[in-house]
Amino acid sequence: MASTVNNVARKFRKSFTVVNKEALRWFPGHMGRGLRKMQQLLKSVDCVIEVHDARIPISGRNPAFQYQICGIKPNLLVLNKKDLVERNLRPAIEERLKKDGTSKVIFTNCKDQKCSGVKQVIPTVKEMVYSSNRYNRNEEPDFNIMVIGVPNVGKSSLINVLRNTHLHKGSAARVGGVAGVTRRVQNKIKVSENPNLYLLDTPGVLQPTVKDVESGLKLALCASLQDHLVGEEVIADYLLYCLNKKENFRYVDVMGLDGPCDMIGTVLVKGAIKIGKFLKVKNYDGTYIQRPNTTAAAQYFIKEFREGNLGKIFLDLDLIDPLPRKHELNHGL
Ligand SMILES: Nc1nc2c(ncn2[C@@H]2O[C@H](COP(=O)(O)OP(=O)(O)O)[C@@H](O)[C@H]2O)c(=O)[nH]1
Ligand SMILES: [Mg+2]
């Protein structure tokens, strides 16, 4: 069995090339937009929470972010969607991030109200603000926190889960009243008392940093770039490449294939047949024929990945050092 898998694996692409360069019109990305506005807002906050997708802890983030955006404010990196990443990769991820100067990292699953990571966020923020120099805000009794990050990493989900956690603590009416009043004026949500800690209720949306084609494709896979900009079929092809590289063959069943395959065309045609998606196309003689809808199949394939139905798939493995050994990776599945 192992040798069959190895034989199959040897046939797969060793690197990913985008054949249709037209599909790369989104690259290089729109860096730096909106930064000035955020820097302005920062004057009234004491701590910044950057949310990013745990499947791509390196890709899409700007390593100079701490200096350019946060400046001197303490910042916490929340790697959300931890449910989609093997647990035992966490130490290697933290180690790698430390090298870039990111020392405070919390892994969260915002879909889980009881998530231990989510519970750590507020106490960690408090501690960070207490031990920081608040400069212009030294006289301010209240602490303000801003949540920022690229699209779709879970910023709104984090704000919601933190708000709900607080409101469930028995002081709902009082807090609700305060939050209601303050929110209208200042767009803040009270999430803790002694000292009062407020969350700006609109997250700051950052444009992802697209350093190279592959980091763009990873961001697209995680829905931080718009699908149509990159093209669903290109994203699906990159997903197939990643799955084969990891020898994760769950897609075989999902896409109705006979076995592992490295040709996205075949995968999408069979996938379209499996999910029953066809396009009516006009034939040369004026009659209509049905063709498998490969775009719909690509969308379905990507959706299955995003929903975690293809397993836990970490996309920045090539950027993590040292690489955990394969048998270690399989543990937290
Ligand atoms: N699997 C998983 N999905 C999440 C998690 N947090 C958020 N999501 C999903 O990710 C998508 C984007 O979340 P959202 O909060 O709107 O992201 P935002 O654009 O950064 O505000 C939504 O479909 C959420 O349901 C998480 O911890 N795990
Ligand atoms: Mg949002």
mmCIF file of C-alpha atoms and ligand atoms in Angstrom:
data_model
loop_
_atom_site.group_PDB
_atom_site.id
_atom_site.type_symbol
_atom_site.label_atom_id
_atom_site.label_comp_id
_atom_site.label_asym_id
_atom_site.label_seq_id
_atom_site.Cartn_x
_atom_site.Cartn_y
_atom_site.Cartn_z
ATOM 1 C CA MET A 1 0.000 0.000 0.000
ATOM 2 C CA ALA A 2 2.772 2.450 1.023
ATOM 3 C CA SER A 3 4.665 1.795 -2.191
ATOM 4 C CA THR A 4 1.515 2.386 -4.267
ATOM 5 C CA VAL A 5 1.031 5.747 -2.572
ATOM 6 C CA ASN A 6 4.703 6.605 -3.148
ATOM 7 C CA ASN A 7 4.417 5.690 -6.794
ATOM 8 C CA VAL A 8 1.371 7.890 -7.119
ATOM 9 C CA ALA A 9 3.030 10.714 -5.192
ATOM 10 C CA ARG A 10 6.064 10.689 -7.452
ATOM 11 C CA LYS A 11 3.876 11.611 -10.396
ATOM 12 C CA PHE A 12 2.693 14.876 -8.858
ATOM 13 C CA ARG A 13 3.997 18.327 -9.661
ATOM 14 C CA LYS A 14 6.952 19.422 -7.556
ATOM 15 C CA SER A 15 6.150 23.101 -7.897
ATOM 16 C CA PHE A 16 3.170 25.192 -8.903
ATOM 17 C CA THR A 17 3.165 27.343 -12.016
ATOM 18 C CA VAL A 18 0.265 29.423 -13.179
ATOM 19 C CA VAL A 19 -0.061 28.710 -16.873
ATOM 20 C CA ASN A 20 -2.468 31.502 -17.675
ATOM 21 C CA LYS A 21 -0.608 34.680 -16.694
ATOM 22 C CA GLU A 22 -3.800 36.629 -17.337
ATOM 23 C CA ALA A 23 -5.037 35.050 -14.130
ATOM 24 C CA LEU A 24 -2.407 36.951 -12.177
ATOM 25 C CA ARG A 25 -3.812 40.396 -12.834
ATOM 26 C CA TRP A 26 -4.420 40.810 -9.119
ATOM 27 C CA PHE A 27 -0.691 40.616 -8.434
ATOM 28 C CA PRO A 28 1.183 42.565 -7.069
ATOM 29 C CA GLY A 29 -1.531 43.525 -4.644
ATOM 30 C CA HIS A 30 -2.797 46.731 -3.232
ATOM 31 C CA MET A 31 -0.441 47.316 -0.370
ATOM 32 C CA GLY A 32 -0.532 50.139 2.053
ATOM 33 C CA ARG A 33 -4.062 51.351 1.414
ATOM 34 C CA GLY A 34 -5.926 52.528 4.447
ATOM 35 C CA LEU A 35 -2.847 52.453 6.645
ATOM 36 C CA ARG A 36 -2.882 56.158 7.351
ATOM 37 C CA LYS A 37 -6.482 56.046 8.538
ATOM 38 C CA MET A 38 -5.605 53.219 10.866
ATOM 39 C CA GLN A 39 -2.589 55.068 12.234
ATOM 40 C CA GLN A 40 -4.927 57.955 13.035
ATOM 41 C CA LEU A 41 -7.275 55.663 14.976
ATOM 42 C CA LEU A 42 -4.353 54.177 16.842
ATOM 43 C CA LYS A 43 -3.897 57.366 18.816
ATOM 44 C CA SER A 44 -6.977 56.442 20.807
ATOM 45 C CA VAL A 45 -6.207 52.777 21.433
ATOM 46 C CA ASP A 46 -4.026 51.007 23.963
ATOM 47 C CA CYS A 47 -3.611 47.658 22.284
ATOM 48 C CA VAL A 48 -4.041 46.179 18.829
ATOM 49 C CA ILE A 49 -5.277 42.660 18.206
ATOM 50 C CA GLU A 50 -4.258 41.419 14.795
ATOM 51 C CA VAL A 51 -6.365 38.469 13.665
ATOM 52 C CA HIS A 52 -4.987 36.163 11.007
ATOM 53 C CA ASP A 53 -5.829 32.745 9.624
ATOM 54 C CA ALA A 54 -3.943 30.004 11.487
ATOM 55 C CA ARG A 55 -3.534 28.076 8.221
ATOM 56 C CA ILE A 56 -1.301 30.863 6.893
ATOM 57 C CA PRO A 57 0.423 32.438 9.910
ATOM 58 C CA ILE A 58 3.202 33.890 7.734
ATOM 59 C CA SER A 59 1.597 34.486 4.324
ATOM 60 C CA GLY A 60 -0.342 37.664 3.815
ATOM 61 C CA ARG A 61 0.911 39.358 6.952
ATOM 62 C CA ASN A 62 3.186 42.330 6.752
ATOM 63 C CA PRO A 63 6.278 41.644 8.920
ATOM 64 C CA ALA A 64 6.913 45.365 9.240
ATOM 65 C CA PHE A 65 3.359 45.749 10.489
ATOM 66 C CA GLN A 66 4.351 46.181 14.117
ATOM 67 C CA TYR A 67 6.482 49.195 13.318
ATOM 68 C CA GLN A 68 4.385 50.694 10.527
ATOM 69 C CA ILE A 69 0.924 50.333 11.955
ATOM 70 C CA CYS A 70 1.109 49.571 15.619
ATOM 71 C CA GLY A 71 4.125 51.715 16.313
ATOM 72 C CA ILE A 72 4.665 51.592 20.017
ATOM 73 C CA LYS A 73 1.322 50.082 20.979
ATOM 74 C CA PRO A 74 1.355 46.564 22.366
ATOM 75 C CA ASN A 75 -0.013 44.047 19.904
ATOM 76 C CA LEU A 76 -1.349 40.563 20.136
ATOM 77 C CA LEU A 77 -1.548 38.152 17.225
ATOM 78 C CA VAL A 78 -4.654 35.977 17.294
ATOM 79 C CA LEU A 79 -4.323 33.028 14.931
ATOM 80 C CA ASN A 80 -7.941 32.122 14.382
ATOM 81 C CA LYS A 81 -9.510 28.983 12.839
ATOM 82 C CA LYS A 82 -7.204 26.806 14.911
ATOM 83 C CA ASP A 83 -9.745 24.023 14.348
ATOM 84 C CA LEU A 84 -8.427 23.838 10.759
ATOM 85 C CA VAL A 85 -4.763 23.315 11.713
ATOM 86 C CA GLU A 86 -2.965 20.367 13.313
ATOM 87 C CA ARG A 87 -2.490 21.189 16.982
ATOM 88 C CA ASN A 88 1.088 19.978 17.225
ATOM 89 C CA LEU A 89 2.272 22.493 14.641
ATOM 90 C CA ARG A 90 1.650 25.293 17.100
ATOM 91 C CA PRO A 91 5.102 25.311 18.793
ATOM 92 C CA ALA A 92 6.883 25.488 15.408
ATOM 93 C CA ILE A 93 4.562 28.307 14.303
ATOM 94 C CA GLU A 94 5.208 30.254 17.500
ATOM 95 C CA GLU A 95 8.935 29.725 17.158
ATOM 96 C CA ARG A 96 8.918 31.019 13.595
ATOM 97 C CA LEU A 97 6.830 34.069 14.509
ATOM 98 C CA LYS A 98 9.168 34.915 17.352
ATOM 99 C CA LYS A 99 11.943 35.331 14.801
ATOM 100 C CA ASP A 100 9.888 38.085 13.157
ATOM 101 C CA GLY A 101 9.409 39.760 16.518
ATOM 102 C CA THR A 102 5.886 38.500 17.231
ATOM 103 C CA SER A 103 6.032 37.138 20.728
ATOM 104 C CA LYS A 104 2.399 37.195 21.845
ATOM 105 C CA VAL A 105 0.341 34.637 19.953
ATOM 106 C CA ILE A 106 -2.989 33.056 20.876
ATOM 107 C CA PHE A 107 -4.705 30.339 18.833
ATOM 108 C CA THR A 108 -8.492 30.595 18.733
ATOM 109 C CA ASN A 109 -11.598 29.003 17.323
ATOM 110 C CA CYS A 110 -14.230 31.722 17.311
ATOM 111 C CA LYS A 111 -16.932 29.243 16.414
ATOM 112 C CA ASP A 112 -16.484 27.654 19.823
ATOM 113 C CA GLN A 113 -17.820 29.766 22.700
ATOM 114 C CA LYS A 114 -15.826 27.624 25.128
ATOM 115 C CA CYS A 115 -12.504 27.948 23.277
ATOM 116 C CA SER A 116 -9.621 28.207 25.760
ATOM 117 C CA GLY A 117 -7.793 30.607 23.426
ATOM 118 C CA VAL A 118 -10.739 32.995 23.227
ATOM 119 C CA LYS A 119 -10.854 33.062 27.054
ATOM 120 C CA GLN A 120 -7.201 34.117 27.193
ATOM 121 C CA VAL A 121 -7.597 37.129 24.911
ATOM 122 C CA ILE A 122 -8.961 39.731 27.351
ATOM 123 C CA PRO A 123 -6.700 38.816 30.330
ATOM 124 C CA THR A 124 -3.670 38.855 27.994
ATOM 125 C CA VAL A 125 -4.612 42.245 26.569
ATOM 126 C CA LYS A 126 -5.066 43.683 30.069
ATOM 127 C CA GLU A 127 -1.689 42.414 31.128
ATOM 128 C CA MET A 128 -0.046 43.828 28.008
ATOM 129 C CA VAL A 129 -1.571 47.270 28.508
ATOM 130 C CA TYR A 130 -0.687 47.299 32.228
ATOM 131 C CA SER A 131 2.927 46.575 31.476
ATOM 132 C CA SER A 132 3.174 49.065 28.608
ATOM 133 C CA ASN A 133 3.868 52.772 28.426
ATOM 134 C CA ARG A 134 0.552 54.334 27.404
ATOM 135 C CA TYR A 135 2.147 57.655 26.394
ATOM 136 C CA ASN A 136 -0.593 60.138 25.457
ATOM 137 C CA ARG A 137 -3.209 57.921 27.079
ATOM 138 C CA ASN A 138 -1.608 57.656 30.496
ATOM 139 C CA GLU A 139 -4.387 59.625 32.174
ATOM 140 C CA GLU A 140 -7.198 57.685 30.479
ATOM 141 C CA PRO A 141 -8.811 55.271 32.950
ATOM 142 C CA ASP A 142 -10.385 53.141 30.187
ATOM 143 C CA PHE A 143 -8.510 50.792 27.898
ATOM 144 C CA ASN A 144 -9.385 50.698 24.204
ATOM 145 C CA ILE A 145 -8.608 47.791 21.912
ATOM 146 C CA MET A 146 -8.697 47.696 18.131
ATOM 147 C CA VAL A 147 -9.110 44.508 16.115
ATOM 148 C CA ILE A 148 -7.482 44.482 12.696
ATOM 149 C CA GLY A 149 -6.637 41.970 9.990
ATOM 150 C CA VAL A 150 -7.092 40.972 6.364
ATOM 151 C CA PRO A 151 -10.568 39.978 5.083
ATOM 152 C CA ASN A 152 -12.257 36.782 6.271
ATOM 153 C CA VAL A 153 -9.860 35.785 9.016
ATOM 154 C CA GLY A 154 -12.572 36.077 11.657
ATOM 155 C CA LYS A 155 -12.298 39.636 13.002
ATOM 156 C CA SER A 156 -16.063 40.075 13.339
ATOM 157 C CA SER A 157 -16.392 36.592 14.804
ATOM 158 C CA LEU A 158 -13.783 37.418 17.440
ATOM 159 C CA ILE A 159 -15.483 40.683 18.354
ATOM 160 C CA ASN A 160 -18.799 38.823 18.640
ATOM 161 C CA VAL A 161 -17.470 35.970 20.714
ATOM 162 C CA LEU A 162 -15.670 38.363 23.082
ATOM 163 C CA ARG A 163 -18.808 40.444 23.420
ATOM 164 C CA ASN A 164 -20.962 37.390 24.066
ATOM 165 C CA THR A 165 -18.509 35.998 26.593
ATOM 166 C CA HIS A 166 -18.713 39.237 28.513
ATOM 167 C CA LEU A 167 -22.473 39.641 28.278
ATOM 168 C CA HIS A 168 -22.947 36.135 29.618
ATOM 169 C CA LYS A 169 -21.216 36.980 32.854
ATOM 170 C CA GLY A 170 -24.363 38.070 34.619
ATOM 171 C CA SER A 171 -23.969 41.809 34.165
ATOM 172 C CA ALA A 172 -25.728 41.785 30.818
ATOM 173 C CA ALA A 173 -28.284 44.499 31.550
ATOM 174 C CA ARG A 174 -25.833 46.981 33.010
ATOM 175 C CA VAL A 175 -23.171 46.342 30.443
ATOM 176 C CA GLY A 176 -25.734 46.329 27.655
ATOM 177 C CA GLY A 177 -26.943 49.736 28.797
ATOM 178 C CA VAL A 178 -23.472 51.175 28.909
ATOM 179 C CA ALA A 179 -22.476 49.589 25.653
ATOM 180 C CA GLY A 180 -25.670 50.794 24.005
ATOM 181 C CA VAL A 181 -24.984 54.382 24.972
ATOM 182 C CA THR A 182 -21.287 54.329 24.232
ATOM 183 C CA ARG A 183 -21.710 52.491 21.005
ATOM 184 C CA ARG A 184 -23.896 55.166 19.518
ATOM 185 C CA VAL A 185 -21.348 57.797 20.372
ATOM 186 C CA GLN A 186 -18.044 56.025 20.047
ATOM 187 C CA ASN A 187 -18.634 52.616 18.449
ATOM 188 C CA LYS A 188 -17.203 50.788 21.399
ATOM 189 C CA ILE A 189 -18.243 47.634 23.188
ATOM 190 C CA LYS A 190 -17.428 47.124 26.820
ATOM 191 C CA VAL A 191 -15.850 43.716 27.307
ATOM 192 C CA SER A 192 -14.418 43.939 30.801
ATOM 193 C CA GLU A 193 -14.449 45.998 34.007
ATOM 194 C CA ASN A 194 -11.766 47.120 36.482
ATOM 195 C CA PRO A 195 -10.415 48.676 34.424
ATOM 196 C CA ASN A 196 -13.078 49.249 31.807
ATOM 197 C CA LEU A 197 -11.928 47.651 28.620
ATOM 198 C CA TYR A 198 -13.543 48.567 25.313
ATOM 199 C CA LEU A 199 -13.377 46.976 21.917
ATOM 200 C CA LEU A 200 -13.818 49.215 18.877
ATOM 201 C CA ASP A 201 -16.787 47.509 17.278
ATOM 202 C CA THR A 202 -15.694 47.940 13.664
ATOM 203 C CA PRO A 203 -12.592 45.968 12.813
ATOM 204 C CA GLY A 204 -9.842 47.567 10.748
ATOM 205 C CA VAL A 205 -9.582 45.778 7.439
ATOM 206 C CA LEU A 206 -6.020 45.414 6.163
ATOM 207 C CA GLN A 207 -5.115 44.667 2.587
ATOM 208 C CA PRO A 208 -3.158 41.424 2.520
ATOM 209 C CA THR A 209 0.512 41.630 1.644
ATOM 210 C CA VAL A 210 1.002 39.598 -1.528
ATOM 211 C CA LYS A 211 4.744 39.014 -1.754
ATOM 212 C CA ASP A 212 4.721 36.353 -4.421
ATOM 213 C CA VAL A 213 2.290 34.334 -6.465
ATOM 214 C CA GLU A 214 2.139 31.469 -3.996
ATOM 215 C CA SER A 215 1.328 33.667 -1.018
ATOM 216 C CA GLY A 216 -1.444 35.186 -3.153
ATOM 217 C CA LEU A 217 -2.837 31.756 -3.910
ATOM 218 C CA LYS A 218 -2.764 30.796 -0.236
ATOM 219 C CA LEU A 219 -4.635 33.983 0.651
ATOM 220 C CA ALA A 220 -7.140 33.260 -2.086
ATOM 221 C CA LEU A 221 -7.640 29.732 -0.804
ATOM 222 C CA CYS A 222 -8.361 31.147 2.652
ATOM 223 C CA ALA A 223 -10.807 33.688 1.123
ATOM 224 C CA SER A 224 -8.741 36.767 1.937
ATOM 225 C CA LEU A 225 -8.564 37.741 -1.732
ATOM 226 C CA GLN A 226 -11.711 37.739 -3.835
ATOM 227 C CA ASP A 227 -12.209 34.465 -5.712
ATOM 228 C CA HIS A 228 -13.083 36.068 -9.015
ATOM 229 C CA LEU A 229 -9.922 38.189 -8.990
ATOM 230 C CA VAL A 230 -7.703 35.135 -8.887
ATOM 231 C CA GLY A 231 -10.089 32.798 -10.700
ATOM 232 C CA GLU A 232 -11.820 29.804 -9.128
ATOM 233 C CA GLU A 233 -10.119 27.287 -11.399
ATOM 234 C CA VAL A 234 -6.627 28.602 -10.568
ATOM 235 C CA ILE A 235 -7.420 28.470 -6.843
ATOM 236 C CA ALA A 236 -8.787 24.937 -7.240
ATOM 237 C CA ASP A 237 -5.652 23.894 -9.111
ATOM 238 C CA TYR A 238 -3.455 25.276 -6.346
ATOM 239 C CA LEU A 239 -5.577 23.413 -3.788
ATOM 240 C CA LEU A 240 -5.102 20.193 -5.726
ATOM 241 C CA TYR A 241 -1.348 20.795 -5.849
ATOM 242 C CA CYS A 242 -1.248 21.353 -2.047
ATOM 243 C CA LEU A 243 -3.337 18.265 -1.300
ATOM 244 C CA ASN A 244 -1.192 16.029 -3.483
ATOM 245 C CA LYS A 245 1.983 17.436 -1.962
ATOM 246 C CA LYS A 246 0.645 16.476 1.461
ATOM 247 C CA GLU A 247 -0.609 13.159 0.119
ATOM 248 C CA ASN A 248 -4.033 14.056 1.392
ATOM 249 C CA PHE A 249 -6.335 12.173 -0.973
ATOM 250 C CA ARG A 250 -9.702 12.924 0.636
ATOM 251 C CA TYR A 251 -10.586 14.863 -2.497
ATOM 252 C CA VAL A 252 -10.811 11.603 -4.466
ATOM 253 C CA ASP A 253 -14.197 10.796 -2.901
ATOM 254 C CA VAL A 254 -15.329 14.388 -2.621
ATOM 255 C CA MET A 255 -14.780 14.996 -6.357
ATOM 256 C CA GLY A 256 -15.950 11.566 -7.513
ATOM 257 C CA LEU A 257 -12.580 10.395 -8.890
ATOM 258 C CA ASP A 258 -11.212 6.886 -9.377
ATOM 259 C CA GLY A 259 -7.941 7.735 -7.660
ATOM 260 C CA PRO A 260 -5.435 10.537 -6.947
ATOM 261 C CA CYS A 261 -4.932 12.815 -9.925
ATOM 262 C CA ASP A 262 -2.822 15.885 -10.639
ATOM 263 C CA MET A 263 -4.834 17.246 -13.576
ATOM 264 C CA ILE A 264 -7.264 19.906 -12.446
ATOM 265 C CA GLY A 265 -9.253 19.600 -15.699
ATOM 266 C CA THR A 266 -10.085 15.967 -14.978
ATOM 267 C CA VAL A 267 -10.829 16.676 -11.310
ATOM 268 C CA LEU A 268 -13.261 19.470 -12.186
ATOM 269 C CA VAL A 269 -15.073 17.588 -14.949
ATOM 270 C CA LYS A 270 -15.586 14.547 -12.712
ATOM 271 C CA GLY A 271 -16.447 16.810 -9.795
ATOM 272 C CA ALA A 272 -19.113 18.612 -11.835
ATOM 273 C CA ILE A 273 -20.655 15.259 -12.805
ATOM 274 C CA LYS A 274 -20.556 14.130 -9.162
ATOM 275 C CA ILE A 275 -22.373 17.231 -7.899
ATOM 276 C CA GLY A 276 -24.674 17.316 -10.950
ATOM 277 C CA LYS A 277 -23.695 20.761 -12.234
ATOM 278 C CA PHE A 278 -23.963 21.209 -15.992
ATOM 279 C CA LEU A 279 -24.006 24.082 -18.436
ATOM 280 C CA LYS A 280 -26.317 24.127 -21.424
ATOM 281 C CA VAL A 281 -24.166 24.889 -24.450
ATOM 282 C CA LYS A 282 -25.376 25.506 -27.996
ATOM 283 C CA ASN A 283 -24.081 22.927 -30.456
ATOM 284 C CA TYR A 284 -22.943 23.721 -34.028
ATOM 285 C CA ASP A 285 -26.282 22.417 -35.368
ATOM 286 C CA GLY A 286 -28.332 24.650 -33.101
ATOM 287 C CA THR A 287 -29.247 21.954 -30.586
ATOM 288 C CA TYR A 288 -28.225 22.208 -26.959
ATOM 289 C CA ILE A 289 -25.847 19.886 -25.167
ATOM 290 C CA GLN A 290 -24.934 19.607 -21.507
ATOM 291 C CA ARG A 291 -21.320 20.250 -20.453
ATOM 292 C CA PRO A 292 -19.924 19.714 -16.945
ATOM 293 C CA ASN A 293 -19.796 23.083 -15.190
ATOM 294 C CA THR A 294 -16.139 23.187 -14.142
ATOM 295 C CA THR A 295 -16.417 26.591 -12.467
ATOM 296 C CA ALA A 296 -19.183 25.281 -10.210
ATOM 297 C CA ALA A 297 -17.008 22.237 -9.476
ATOM 298 C CA ALA A 298 -14.044 24.510 -8.621
ATOM 299 C CA GLN A 299 -16.263 26.527 -6.271
ATOM 300 C CA TYR A 300 -17.449 23.329 -4.612
ATOM 301 C CA PHE A 301 -13.882 22.004 -4.216
ATOM 302 C CA ILE A 302 -12.728 25.295 -2.629
ATOM 303 C CA LYS A 303 -15.781 25.373 -0.355
ATOM 304 C CA GLU A 304 -15.048 21.850 0.879
ATOM 305 C CA PHE A 305 -11.518 22.970 1.779
ATOM 306 C CA ARG A 306 -12.705 26.153 3.519
ATOM 307 C CA GLU A 307 -15.245 24.275 5.580
ATOM 308 C CA GLY A 308 -12.599 21.842 6.764
ATOM 309 C CA ASN A 309 -14.140 18.867 4.960
ATOM 310 C CA LEU A 310 -10.806 17.916 3.372
ATOM 311 C CA GLY A 311 -9.104 17.762 6.763
ATOM 312 C CA LYS A 312 -6.780 20.084 8.617
ATOM 313 C CA ILE A 313 -4.555 21.662 6.032
ATOM 314 C CA PHE A 314 -1.728 23.957 7.025
ATOM 315 C CA LEU A 315 -0.531 25.991 4.056
ATOM 316 C CA ASP A 316 2.656 27.644 5.332
ATOM 317 C CA LEU A 317 4.623 24.488 6.054
ATOM 318 C CA ASP A 318 7.347 25.531 3.614
ATOM 319 C CA LEU A 319 7.840 28.725 5.630
ATOM 320 C CA ILE A 320 8.063 27.064 9.028
ATOM 321 C CA ASP A 321 11.422 26.053 10.369
ATOM 322 C CA PRO A 322 12.249 23.494 11.614
ATOM 323 C CA LEU A 323 9.789 21.327 9.717
ATOM 324 C CA PRO A 324 7.937 18.980 12.031
ATOM 325 C CA ARG A 325 8.410 15.374 10.982
ATOM 326 C CA LYS A 326 5.595 13.752 9.065
ATOM 327 C CA HIS A 327 4.546 11.335 11.798
ATOM 328 C CA GLU A 328 4.214 14.290 14.174
ATOM 329 C CA LEU A 329 1.885 16.050 11.760
ATOM 330 C CA ASN A 330 -0.604 13.239 11.714
ATOM 331 C CA HIS A 331 -1.214 13.327 15.469
ATOM 332 C CA GLY A 332 -3.599 16.213 15.930
ATOM 333 C CA LEU A 333 -5.836 15.242 13.006
HETATM 334 N N1 LIG B 1 -13.539 27.064 10.995
HETATM 335 C C1 LIG B 1 -13.598 28.302 11.507
HETATM 336 N N2 LIG B 1 -14.258 29.258 10.833
HETATM 337 C C2 LIG B 1 -14.302 30.499 11.378
HETATM 338 C C3 LIG B 1 -13.699 30.796 12.621
HETATM 339 N N3 LIG B 1 -13.908 32.112 12.882
HETATM 340 C C4 LIG B 1 -14.620 32.606 11.852
HETATM 341 N N4 LIG B 1 -14.867 31.642 10.937
HETATM 342 C C5 LIG B 1 -15.588 31.779 9.646
HETATM 343 O O1 LIG B 1 -14.775 32.562 8.780
HETATM 344 C C6 LIG B 1 -15.588 33.393 7.948
HETATM 345 C C7 LIG B 1 -15.152 34.843 8.081
HETATM 346 O O2 LIG B 1 -15.430 35.298 9.394
HETATM 347 P P1 LIG B 1 -15.638 36.868 9.735
HETATM 348 O O3 LIG B 1 -15.730 37.000 11.206
HETATM 349 O O4 LIG B 1 -16.752 37.442 8.932
HETATM 350 O O5 LIG B 1 -14.250 37.471 9.189
HETATM 351 P P2 LIG B 1 -13.795 38.996 9.014
HETATM 352 O O6 LIG B 1 -13.960 39.306 7.563
HETATM 353 O O7 LIG B 1 -12.352 39.005 9.391
HETATM 354 O O8 LIG B 1 -14.625 39.829 9.926
HETATM 355 C C8 LIG B 1 -17.015 33.134 8.380
HETATM 356 O O9 LIG B 1 -17.570 32.189 7.502
HETATM 357 C C9 LIG B 1 -16.883 32.546 9.783
HETATM 358 O O10 LIG B 1 -17.948 31.690 10.101
HETATM 359 C C10 LIG B 1 -13.003 29.741 13.316
HETATM 360 O O11 LIG B 1 -12.410 29.911 14.380
HETATM 361 N N5 LIG B 1 -12.993 28.524 12.700
HETATM 362 MG MG MG B 2 -15.954 41.398 9.348
#
